[in-house]
Short mmCIF file of N, CA and C and ligand atoms in Angstrom, two decimals:
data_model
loop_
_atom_site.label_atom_id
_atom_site.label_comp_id
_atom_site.label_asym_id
_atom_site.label_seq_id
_atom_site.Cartn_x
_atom_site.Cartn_y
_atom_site.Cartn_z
N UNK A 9 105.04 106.10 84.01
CA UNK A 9 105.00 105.18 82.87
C UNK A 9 106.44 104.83 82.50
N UNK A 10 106.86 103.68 82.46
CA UNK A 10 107.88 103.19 81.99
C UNK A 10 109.00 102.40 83.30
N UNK A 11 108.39 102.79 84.63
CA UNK A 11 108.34 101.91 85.32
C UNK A 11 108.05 100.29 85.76
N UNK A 12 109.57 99.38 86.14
CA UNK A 12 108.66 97.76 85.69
C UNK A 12 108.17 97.61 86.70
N UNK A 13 107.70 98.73 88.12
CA UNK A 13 106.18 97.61 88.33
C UNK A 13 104.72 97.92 88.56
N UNK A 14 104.99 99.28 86.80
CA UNK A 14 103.63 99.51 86.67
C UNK A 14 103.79 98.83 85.10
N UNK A 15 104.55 97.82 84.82
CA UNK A 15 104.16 97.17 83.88
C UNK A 15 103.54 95.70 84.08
N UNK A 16 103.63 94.96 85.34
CA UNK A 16 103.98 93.69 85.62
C UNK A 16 102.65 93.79 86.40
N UNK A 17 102.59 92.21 86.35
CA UNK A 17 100.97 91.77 87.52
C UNK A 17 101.34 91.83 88.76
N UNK A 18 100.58 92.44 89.50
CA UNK A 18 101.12 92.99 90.77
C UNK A 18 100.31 91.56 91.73
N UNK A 19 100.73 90.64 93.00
CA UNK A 19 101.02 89.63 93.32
C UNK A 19 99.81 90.04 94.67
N UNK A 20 98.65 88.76 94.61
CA UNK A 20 97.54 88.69 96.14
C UNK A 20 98.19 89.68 97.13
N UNK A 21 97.66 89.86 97.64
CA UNK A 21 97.73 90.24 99.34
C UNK A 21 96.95 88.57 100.04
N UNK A 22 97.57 88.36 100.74
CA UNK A 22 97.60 86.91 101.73
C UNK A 22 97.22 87.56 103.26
N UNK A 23 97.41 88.73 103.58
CA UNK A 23 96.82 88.47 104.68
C UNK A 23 96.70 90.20 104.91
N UNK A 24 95.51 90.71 105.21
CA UNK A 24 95.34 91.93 105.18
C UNK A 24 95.26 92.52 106.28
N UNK A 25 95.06 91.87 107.43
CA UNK A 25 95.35 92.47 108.89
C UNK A 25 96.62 93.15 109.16
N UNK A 26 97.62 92.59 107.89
CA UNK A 26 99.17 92.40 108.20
C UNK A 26 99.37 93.94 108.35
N UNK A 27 100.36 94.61 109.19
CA UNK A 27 100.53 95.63 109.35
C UNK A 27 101.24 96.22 108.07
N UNK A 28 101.91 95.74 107.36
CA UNK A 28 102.60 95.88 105.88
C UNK A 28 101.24 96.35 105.03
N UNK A 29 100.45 95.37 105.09
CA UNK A 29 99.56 95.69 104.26
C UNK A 29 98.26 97.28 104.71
N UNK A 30 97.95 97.00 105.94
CA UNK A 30 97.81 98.09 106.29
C UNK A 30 98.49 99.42 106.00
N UNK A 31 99.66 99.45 106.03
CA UNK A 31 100.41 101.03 106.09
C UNK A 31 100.68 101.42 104.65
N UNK A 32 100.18 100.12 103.66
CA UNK A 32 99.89 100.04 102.69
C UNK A 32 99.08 101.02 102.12
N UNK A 33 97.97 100.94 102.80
CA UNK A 33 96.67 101.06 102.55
C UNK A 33 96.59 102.79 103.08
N UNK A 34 97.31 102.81 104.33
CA UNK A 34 97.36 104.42 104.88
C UNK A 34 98.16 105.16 103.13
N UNK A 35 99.12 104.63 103.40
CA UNK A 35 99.87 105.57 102.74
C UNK A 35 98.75 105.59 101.04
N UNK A 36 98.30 104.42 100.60
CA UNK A 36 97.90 104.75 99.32
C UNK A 36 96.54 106.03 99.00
N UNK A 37 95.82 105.89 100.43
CA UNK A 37 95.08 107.30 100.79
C UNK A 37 95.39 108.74 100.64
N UNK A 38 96.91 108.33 101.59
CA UNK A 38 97.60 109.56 101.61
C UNK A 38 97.35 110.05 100.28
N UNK A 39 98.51 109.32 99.47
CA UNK A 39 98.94 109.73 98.12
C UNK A 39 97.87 110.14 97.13
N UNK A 40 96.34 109.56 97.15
CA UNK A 40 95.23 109.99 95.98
C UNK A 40 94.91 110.90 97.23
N UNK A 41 95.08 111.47 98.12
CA UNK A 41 94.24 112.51 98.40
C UNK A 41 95.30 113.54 97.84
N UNK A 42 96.28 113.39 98.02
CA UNK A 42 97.31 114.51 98.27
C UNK A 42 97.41 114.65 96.96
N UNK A 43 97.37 113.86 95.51
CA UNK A 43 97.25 114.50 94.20
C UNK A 43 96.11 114.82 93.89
N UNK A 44 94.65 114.29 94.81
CA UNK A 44 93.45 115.15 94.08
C UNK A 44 93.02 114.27 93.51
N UNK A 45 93.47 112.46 92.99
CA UNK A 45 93.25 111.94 91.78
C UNK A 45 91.67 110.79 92.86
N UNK A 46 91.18 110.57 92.08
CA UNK A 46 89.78 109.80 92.45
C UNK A 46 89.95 108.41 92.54
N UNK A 47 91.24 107.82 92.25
CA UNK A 47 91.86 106.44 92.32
C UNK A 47 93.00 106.48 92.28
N UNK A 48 93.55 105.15 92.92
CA UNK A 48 94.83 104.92 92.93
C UNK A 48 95.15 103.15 92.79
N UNK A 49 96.01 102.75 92.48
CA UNK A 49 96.39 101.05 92.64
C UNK A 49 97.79 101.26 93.49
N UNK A 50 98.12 100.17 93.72
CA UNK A 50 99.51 100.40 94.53
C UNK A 50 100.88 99.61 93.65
N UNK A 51 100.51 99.48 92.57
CA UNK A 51 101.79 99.57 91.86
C UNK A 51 102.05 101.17 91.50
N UNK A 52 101.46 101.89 91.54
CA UNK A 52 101.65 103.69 91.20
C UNK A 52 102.61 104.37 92.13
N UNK A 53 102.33 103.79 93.52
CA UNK A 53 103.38 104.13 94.28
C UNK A 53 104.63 103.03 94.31
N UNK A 54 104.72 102.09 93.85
CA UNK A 54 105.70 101.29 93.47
C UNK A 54 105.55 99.53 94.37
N UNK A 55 104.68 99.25 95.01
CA UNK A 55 104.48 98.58 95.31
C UNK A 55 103.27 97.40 94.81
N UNK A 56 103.75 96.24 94.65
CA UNK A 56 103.40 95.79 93.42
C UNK A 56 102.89 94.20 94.00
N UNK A 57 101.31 94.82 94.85
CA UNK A 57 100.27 93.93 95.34
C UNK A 57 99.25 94.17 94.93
N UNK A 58 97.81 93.46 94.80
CA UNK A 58 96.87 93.60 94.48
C UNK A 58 95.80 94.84 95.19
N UNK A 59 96.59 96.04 95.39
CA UNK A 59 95.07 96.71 95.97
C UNK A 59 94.90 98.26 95.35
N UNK A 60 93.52 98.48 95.26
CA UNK A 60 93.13 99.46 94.68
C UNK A 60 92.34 100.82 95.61
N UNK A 61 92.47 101.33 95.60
CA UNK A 61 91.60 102.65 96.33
C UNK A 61 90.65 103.43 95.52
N UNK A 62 89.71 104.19 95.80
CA UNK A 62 88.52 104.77 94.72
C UNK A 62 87.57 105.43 95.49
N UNK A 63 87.18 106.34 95.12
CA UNK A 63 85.69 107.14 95.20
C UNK A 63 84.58 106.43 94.20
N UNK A 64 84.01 105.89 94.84
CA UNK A 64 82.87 104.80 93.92
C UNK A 64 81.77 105.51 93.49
N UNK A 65 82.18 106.68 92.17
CA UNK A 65 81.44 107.71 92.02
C UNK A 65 79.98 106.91 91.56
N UNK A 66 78.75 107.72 91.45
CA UNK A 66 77.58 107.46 91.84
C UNK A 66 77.45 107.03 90.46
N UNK A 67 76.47 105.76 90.47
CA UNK A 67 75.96 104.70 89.10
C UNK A 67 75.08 106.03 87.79
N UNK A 68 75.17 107.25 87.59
CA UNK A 68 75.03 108.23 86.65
C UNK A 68 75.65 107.92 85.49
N UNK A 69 74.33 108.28 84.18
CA UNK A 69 75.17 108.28 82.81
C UNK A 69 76.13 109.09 82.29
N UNK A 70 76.05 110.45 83.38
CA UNK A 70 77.15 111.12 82.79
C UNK A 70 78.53 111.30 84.14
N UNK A 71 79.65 111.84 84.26
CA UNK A 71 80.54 111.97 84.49
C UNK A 71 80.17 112.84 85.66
N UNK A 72 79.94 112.53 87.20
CA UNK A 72 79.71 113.54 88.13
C UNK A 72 80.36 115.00 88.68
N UNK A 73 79.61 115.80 89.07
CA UNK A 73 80.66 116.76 88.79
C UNK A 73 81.15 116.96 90.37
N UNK A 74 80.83 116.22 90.92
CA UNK A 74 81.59 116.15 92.33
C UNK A 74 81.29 115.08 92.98
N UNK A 75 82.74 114.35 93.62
CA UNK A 75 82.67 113.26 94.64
C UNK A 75 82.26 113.55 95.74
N UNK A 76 82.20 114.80 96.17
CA UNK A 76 81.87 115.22 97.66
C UNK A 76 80.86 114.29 98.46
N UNK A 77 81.59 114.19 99.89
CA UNK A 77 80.59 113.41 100.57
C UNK A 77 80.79 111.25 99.97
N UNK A 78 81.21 111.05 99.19
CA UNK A 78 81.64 109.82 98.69
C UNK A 78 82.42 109.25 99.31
N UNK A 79 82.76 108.07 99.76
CA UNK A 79 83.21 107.57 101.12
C UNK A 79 84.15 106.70 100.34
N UNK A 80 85.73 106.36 100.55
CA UNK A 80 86.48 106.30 99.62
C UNK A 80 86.27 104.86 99.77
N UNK A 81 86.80 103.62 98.85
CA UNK A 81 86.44 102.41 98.66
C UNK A 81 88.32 101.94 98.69
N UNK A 82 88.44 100.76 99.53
CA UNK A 82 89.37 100.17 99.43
C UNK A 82 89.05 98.66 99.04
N UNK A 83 89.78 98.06 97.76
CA UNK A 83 89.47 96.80 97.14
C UNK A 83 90.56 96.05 97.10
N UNK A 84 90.89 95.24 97.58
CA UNK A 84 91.79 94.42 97.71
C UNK A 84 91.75 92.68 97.29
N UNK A 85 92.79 92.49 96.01
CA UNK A 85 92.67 91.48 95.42
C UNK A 85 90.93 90.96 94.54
N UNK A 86 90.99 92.42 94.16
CA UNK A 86 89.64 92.52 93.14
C UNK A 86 89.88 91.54 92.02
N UNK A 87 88.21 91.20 91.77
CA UNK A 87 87.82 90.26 90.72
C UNK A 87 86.68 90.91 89.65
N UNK A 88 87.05 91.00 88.59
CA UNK A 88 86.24 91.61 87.62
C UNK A 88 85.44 90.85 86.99
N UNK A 89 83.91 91.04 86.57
CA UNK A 89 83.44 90.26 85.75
C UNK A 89 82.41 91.34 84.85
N UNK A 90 82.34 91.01 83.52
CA UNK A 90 81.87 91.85 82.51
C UNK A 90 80.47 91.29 82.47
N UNK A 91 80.08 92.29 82.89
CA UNK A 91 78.55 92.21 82.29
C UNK A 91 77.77 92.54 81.13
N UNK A 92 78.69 93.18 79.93
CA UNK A 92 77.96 93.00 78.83
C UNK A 92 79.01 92.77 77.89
N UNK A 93 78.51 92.79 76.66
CA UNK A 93 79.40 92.12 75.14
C UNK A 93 80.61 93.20 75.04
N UNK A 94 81.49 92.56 74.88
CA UNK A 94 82.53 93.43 74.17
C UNK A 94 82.59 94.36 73.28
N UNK A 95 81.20 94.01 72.19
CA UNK A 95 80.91 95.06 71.11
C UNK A 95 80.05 96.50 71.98
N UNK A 96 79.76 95.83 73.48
CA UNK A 96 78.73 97.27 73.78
C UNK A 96 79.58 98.21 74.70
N UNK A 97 81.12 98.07 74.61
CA UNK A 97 82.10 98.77 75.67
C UNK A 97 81.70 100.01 74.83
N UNK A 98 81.89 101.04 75.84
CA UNK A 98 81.96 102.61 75.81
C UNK A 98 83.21 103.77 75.85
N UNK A 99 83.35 104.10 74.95
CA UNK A 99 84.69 105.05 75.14
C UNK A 99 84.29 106.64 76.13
N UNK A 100 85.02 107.09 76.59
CA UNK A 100 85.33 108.11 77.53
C UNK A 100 86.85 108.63 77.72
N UNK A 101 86.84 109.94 77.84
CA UNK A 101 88.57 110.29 78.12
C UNK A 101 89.21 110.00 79.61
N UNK A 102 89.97 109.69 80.17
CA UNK A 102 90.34 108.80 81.23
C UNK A 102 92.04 109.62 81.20
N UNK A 103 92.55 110.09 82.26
CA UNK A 103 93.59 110.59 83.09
C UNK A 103 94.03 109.66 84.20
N UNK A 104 94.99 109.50 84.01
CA UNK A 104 96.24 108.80 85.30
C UNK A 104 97.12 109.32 85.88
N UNK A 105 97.45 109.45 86.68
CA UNK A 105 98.67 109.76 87.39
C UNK A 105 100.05 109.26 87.12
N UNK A 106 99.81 108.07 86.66
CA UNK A 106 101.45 107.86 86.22
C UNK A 106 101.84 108.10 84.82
N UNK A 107 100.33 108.83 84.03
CA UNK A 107 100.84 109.73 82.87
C UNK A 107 100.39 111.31 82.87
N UNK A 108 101.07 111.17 83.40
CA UNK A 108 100.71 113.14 83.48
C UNK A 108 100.85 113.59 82.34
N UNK A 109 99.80 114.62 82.37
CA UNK A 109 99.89 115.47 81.33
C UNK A 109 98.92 115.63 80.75
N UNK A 110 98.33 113.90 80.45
CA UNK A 110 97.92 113.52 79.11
C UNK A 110 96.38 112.97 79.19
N UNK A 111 95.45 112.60 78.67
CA UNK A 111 94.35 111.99 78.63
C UNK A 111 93.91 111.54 77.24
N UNK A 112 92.82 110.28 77.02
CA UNK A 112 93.31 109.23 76.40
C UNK A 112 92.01 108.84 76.03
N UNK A 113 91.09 108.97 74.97
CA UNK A 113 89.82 108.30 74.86
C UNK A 113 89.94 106.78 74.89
N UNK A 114 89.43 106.04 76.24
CA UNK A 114 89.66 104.59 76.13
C UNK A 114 88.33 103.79 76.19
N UNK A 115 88.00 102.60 75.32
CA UNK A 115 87.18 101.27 75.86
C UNK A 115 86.66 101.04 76.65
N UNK A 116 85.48 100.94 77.27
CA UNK A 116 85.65 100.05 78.44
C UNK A 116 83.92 99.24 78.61
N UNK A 117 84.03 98.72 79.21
CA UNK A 117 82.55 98.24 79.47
C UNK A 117 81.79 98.88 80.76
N UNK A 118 80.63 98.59 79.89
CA UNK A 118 79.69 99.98 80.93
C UNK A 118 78.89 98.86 82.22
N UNK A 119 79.03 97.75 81.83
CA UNK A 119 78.34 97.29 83.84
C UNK A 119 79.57 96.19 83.83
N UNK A 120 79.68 95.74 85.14
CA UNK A 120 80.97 94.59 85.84
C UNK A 120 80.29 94.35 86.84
N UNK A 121 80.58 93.73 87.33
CA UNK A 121 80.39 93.15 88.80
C UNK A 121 81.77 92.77 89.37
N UNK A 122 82.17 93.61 90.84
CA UNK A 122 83.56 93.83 91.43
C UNK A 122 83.19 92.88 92.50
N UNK A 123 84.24 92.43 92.78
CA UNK A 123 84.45 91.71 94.16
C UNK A 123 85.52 91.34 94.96
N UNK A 124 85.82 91.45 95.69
CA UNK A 124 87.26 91.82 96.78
C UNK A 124 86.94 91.82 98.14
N UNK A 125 88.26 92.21 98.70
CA UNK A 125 87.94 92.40 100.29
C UNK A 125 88.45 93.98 100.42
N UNK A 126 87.47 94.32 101.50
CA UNK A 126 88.14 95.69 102.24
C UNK A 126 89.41 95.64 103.10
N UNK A 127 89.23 97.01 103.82
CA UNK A 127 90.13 97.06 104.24
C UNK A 127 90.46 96.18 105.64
N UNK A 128 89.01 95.84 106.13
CA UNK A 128 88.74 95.04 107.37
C UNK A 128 88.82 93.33 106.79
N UNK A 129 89.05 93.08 105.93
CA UNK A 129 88.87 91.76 105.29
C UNK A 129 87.21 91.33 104.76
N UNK A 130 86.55 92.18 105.06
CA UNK A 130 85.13 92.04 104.33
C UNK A 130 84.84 91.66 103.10
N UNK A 131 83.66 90.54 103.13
CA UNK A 131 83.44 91.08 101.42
C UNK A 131 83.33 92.05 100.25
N UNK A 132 83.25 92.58 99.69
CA UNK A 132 82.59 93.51 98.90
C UNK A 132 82.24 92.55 97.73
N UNK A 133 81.14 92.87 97.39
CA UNK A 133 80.38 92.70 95.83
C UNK A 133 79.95 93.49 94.98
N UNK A 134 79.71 94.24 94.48
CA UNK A 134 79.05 95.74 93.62
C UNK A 134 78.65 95.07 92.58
N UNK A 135 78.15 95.76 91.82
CA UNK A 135 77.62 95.78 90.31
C UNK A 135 77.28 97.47 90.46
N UNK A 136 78.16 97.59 89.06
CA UNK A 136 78.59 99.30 89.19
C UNK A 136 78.50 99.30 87.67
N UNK A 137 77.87 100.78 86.82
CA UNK A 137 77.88 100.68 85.69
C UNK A 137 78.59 102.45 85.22
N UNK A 138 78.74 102.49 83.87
CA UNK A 138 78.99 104.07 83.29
C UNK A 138 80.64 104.15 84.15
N UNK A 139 80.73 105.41 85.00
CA UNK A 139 81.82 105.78 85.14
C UNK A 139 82.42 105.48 86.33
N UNK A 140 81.27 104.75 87.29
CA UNK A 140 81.96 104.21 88.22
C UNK A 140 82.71 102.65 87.57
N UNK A 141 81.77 102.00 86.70
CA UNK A 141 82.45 101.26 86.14
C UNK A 141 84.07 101.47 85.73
N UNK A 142 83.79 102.58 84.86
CA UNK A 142 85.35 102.99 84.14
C UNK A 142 86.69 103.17 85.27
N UNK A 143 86.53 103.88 86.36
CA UNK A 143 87.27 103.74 87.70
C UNK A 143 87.67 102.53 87.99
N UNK A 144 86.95 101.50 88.00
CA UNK A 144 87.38 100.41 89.15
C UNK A 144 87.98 99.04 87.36
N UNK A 145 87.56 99.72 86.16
CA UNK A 145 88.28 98.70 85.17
C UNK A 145 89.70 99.26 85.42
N UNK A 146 89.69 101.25 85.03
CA UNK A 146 90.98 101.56 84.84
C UNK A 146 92.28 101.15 86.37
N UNK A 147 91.77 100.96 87.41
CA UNK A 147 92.37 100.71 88.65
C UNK A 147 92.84 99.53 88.51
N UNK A 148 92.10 98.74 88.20
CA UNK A 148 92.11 97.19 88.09
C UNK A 148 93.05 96.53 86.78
N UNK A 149 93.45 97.44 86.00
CA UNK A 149 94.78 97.55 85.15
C UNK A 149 95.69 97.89 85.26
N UNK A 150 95.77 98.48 86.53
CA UNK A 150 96.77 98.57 86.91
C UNK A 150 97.68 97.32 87.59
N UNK A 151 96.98 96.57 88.13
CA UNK A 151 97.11 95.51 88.27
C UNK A 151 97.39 94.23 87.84
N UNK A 152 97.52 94.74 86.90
CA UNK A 152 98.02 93.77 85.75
C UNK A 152 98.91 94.62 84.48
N UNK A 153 99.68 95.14 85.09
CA UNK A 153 100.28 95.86 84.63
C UNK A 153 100.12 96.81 83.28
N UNK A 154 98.78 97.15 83.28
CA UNK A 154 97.68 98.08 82.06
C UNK A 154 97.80 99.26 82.37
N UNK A 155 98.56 100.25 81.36
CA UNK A 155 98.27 101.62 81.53
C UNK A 155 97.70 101.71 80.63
N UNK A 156 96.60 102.70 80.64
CA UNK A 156 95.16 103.03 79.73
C UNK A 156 95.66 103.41 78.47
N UNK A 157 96.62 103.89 78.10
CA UNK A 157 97.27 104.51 76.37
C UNK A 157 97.22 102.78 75.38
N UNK A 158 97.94 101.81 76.52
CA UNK A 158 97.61 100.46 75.95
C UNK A 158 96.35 99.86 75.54
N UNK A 159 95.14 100.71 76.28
CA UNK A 159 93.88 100.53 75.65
C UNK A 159 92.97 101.57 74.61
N UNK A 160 93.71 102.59 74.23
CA UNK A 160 93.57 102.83 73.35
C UNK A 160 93.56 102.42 71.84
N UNK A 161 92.22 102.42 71.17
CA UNK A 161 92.15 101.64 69.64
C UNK A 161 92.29 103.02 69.09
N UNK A 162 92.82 104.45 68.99
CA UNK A 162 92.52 105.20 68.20
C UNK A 162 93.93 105.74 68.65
N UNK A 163 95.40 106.27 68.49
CA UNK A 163 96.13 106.69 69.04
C UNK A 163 96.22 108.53 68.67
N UNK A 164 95.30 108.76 67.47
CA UNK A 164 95.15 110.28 67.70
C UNK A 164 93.97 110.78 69.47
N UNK A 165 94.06 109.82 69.55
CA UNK A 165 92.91 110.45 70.96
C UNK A 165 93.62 109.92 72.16
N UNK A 166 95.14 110.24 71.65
CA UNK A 166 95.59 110.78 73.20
C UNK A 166 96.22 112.04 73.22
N UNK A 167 95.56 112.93 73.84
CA UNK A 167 95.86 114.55 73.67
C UNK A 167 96.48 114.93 75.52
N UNK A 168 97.56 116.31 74.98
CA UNK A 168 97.43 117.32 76.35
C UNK A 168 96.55 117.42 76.39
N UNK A 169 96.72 117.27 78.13
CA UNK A 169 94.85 118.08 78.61
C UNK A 169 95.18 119.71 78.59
N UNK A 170 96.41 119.96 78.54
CA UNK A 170 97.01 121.95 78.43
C UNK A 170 96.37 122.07 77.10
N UNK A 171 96.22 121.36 76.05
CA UNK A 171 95.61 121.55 74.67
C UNK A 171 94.23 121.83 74.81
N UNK A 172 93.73 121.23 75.84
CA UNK A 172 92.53 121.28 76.18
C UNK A 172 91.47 122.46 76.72
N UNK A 173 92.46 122.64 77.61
CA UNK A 173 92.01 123.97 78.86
C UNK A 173 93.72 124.13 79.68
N UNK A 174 94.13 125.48 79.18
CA UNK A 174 94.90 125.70 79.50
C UNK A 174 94.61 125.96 80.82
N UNK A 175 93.97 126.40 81.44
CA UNK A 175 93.59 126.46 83.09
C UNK A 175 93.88 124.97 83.83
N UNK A 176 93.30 124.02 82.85
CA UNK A 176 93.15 122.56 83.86
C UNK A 176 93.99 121.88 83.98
N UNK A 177 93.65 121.47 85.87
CA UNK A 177 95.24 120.76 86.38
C UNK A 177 94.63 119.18 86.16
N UNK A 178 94.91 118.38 87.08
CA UNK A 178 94.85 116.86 86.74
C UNK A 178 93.76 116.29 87.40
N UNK A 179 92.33 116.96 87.52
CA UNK A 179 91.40 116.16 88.08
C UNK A 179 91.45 115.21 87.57
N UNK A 180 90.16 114.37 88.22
CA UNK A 180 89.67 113.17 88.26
C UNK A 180 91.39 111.92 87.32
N UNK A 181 92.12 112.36 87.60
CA UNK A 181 93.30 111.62 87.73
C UNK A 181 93.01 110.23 88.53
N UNK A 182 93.34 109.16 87.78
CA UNK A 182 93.39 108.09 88.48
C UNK A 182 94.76 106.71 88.36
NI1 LIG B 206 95.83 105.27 86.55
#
C-alpha cells in the first residue's frame, strides 16, 4: 500500500499469447501460491495490466473452509456487472496482501456477472454470488487502483488480524 501502481488503473492486455504476458501470468501463480493468498491482480506484483488470478471459491452462503481441489481461474481484462441494488451489497472481513497485517469489514455486492479472457484467450462468463463474488470485486480493484480500506464505510472495522487470533497468519489473503 502506498505504492503508485497499486494506486493507478492498470492498462488492457492487447494480446495474450504474447510471451510478456504469459510469464506474466506464470509468475502471478507463482506469487499467490507461494503467499497462500486465494487471489492476486498484477499490479501487487508491480505490474500494472489488466489481469487477475483466483480460486473461484464455490457459489456458498458462507465463507468455505477449503479451496482444495479448486482449479485456479485466470481473468484477463475483466468486466464487471452488478447484479443487484447497491442498497443490497453485503459486508464481510476481506485481507490483502499488499496490506498485511490487517483486515477490513468491506461492501460489496453479493451476485455480478464476470467476463474476460483466460489464459488461452477464451471467453469466460460467470455469474458468481456471496464470496466468490467478493474475490473477483476485491481483485478487480485492484485494477483500478482500489485497495479495500478505500471501501470501507466504517473505519473502526479495520482491525489486526494478531488482535484477532494471535495464532493466525494471512489466509485467504487476496
Ligand atoms: Ni488484495
Amino acid at each position: 500500500m502506498g505504492n503508485p501502481v497499486l494506486a493507478r488503473r492498470a492498462e488492457e492486455v492487447t494480446d495474450v499469447a504474447a510471451r510478456e504476458t504469459q510469464a506474466l501470468i506464470a509468475d502471478m501463480l507463482d506469487t499467490m501460491a507461494r503467499a497462500g493468498g486465494i487471489g492476486l491482480a498484477a499490479p501487487q506484483i508491480g505490474v500494472s495490466r489488466r489481469v487477475i488470478v483466483f480460486y473461484p471459491p464455490p457459489d456458498t452462503p458462507e465463507r468455505p473452509e477449503s479451496l482444495e481441489g479448486i482449479e485456479v481461474r485466470v481473468l484477463i481484462n475483466p468486466v464487471i456487472t452488478y447484479l443487484d441494488a447497491e442498497a443490497d451489497r453485503e459486508e464481510d472481513w476481506e485481507a490483502c496482501l499488499s496490506v498485511p497485517g490487517l483486515k477490513g469489514l468491506v461492501p460489496r455486492h453479493r451476485r455480478i456477472r464476470y467476463q474476460g479472457l483466460d489464459a488461452d484467450g477464451n471467453s469466460i462468463d460467470v455469474v458468481a454470488q456471496a464470496f466468490h463474488a467478493r474475490v473477483v470485486q476485491h481483485e478487480f480493484d485492484h485494477l483500478d487502483g482500489i485497495l479495500y480500506p478505500k471501501r470501507l464505510t466504517d473505519l473502526s472495522k479495520l482491525h489486526y488480524i494478531q488482535e484477532w487470533n494471535p495464532l493466525a497468519d494471512e489466509e485467504d489473503a487476496t
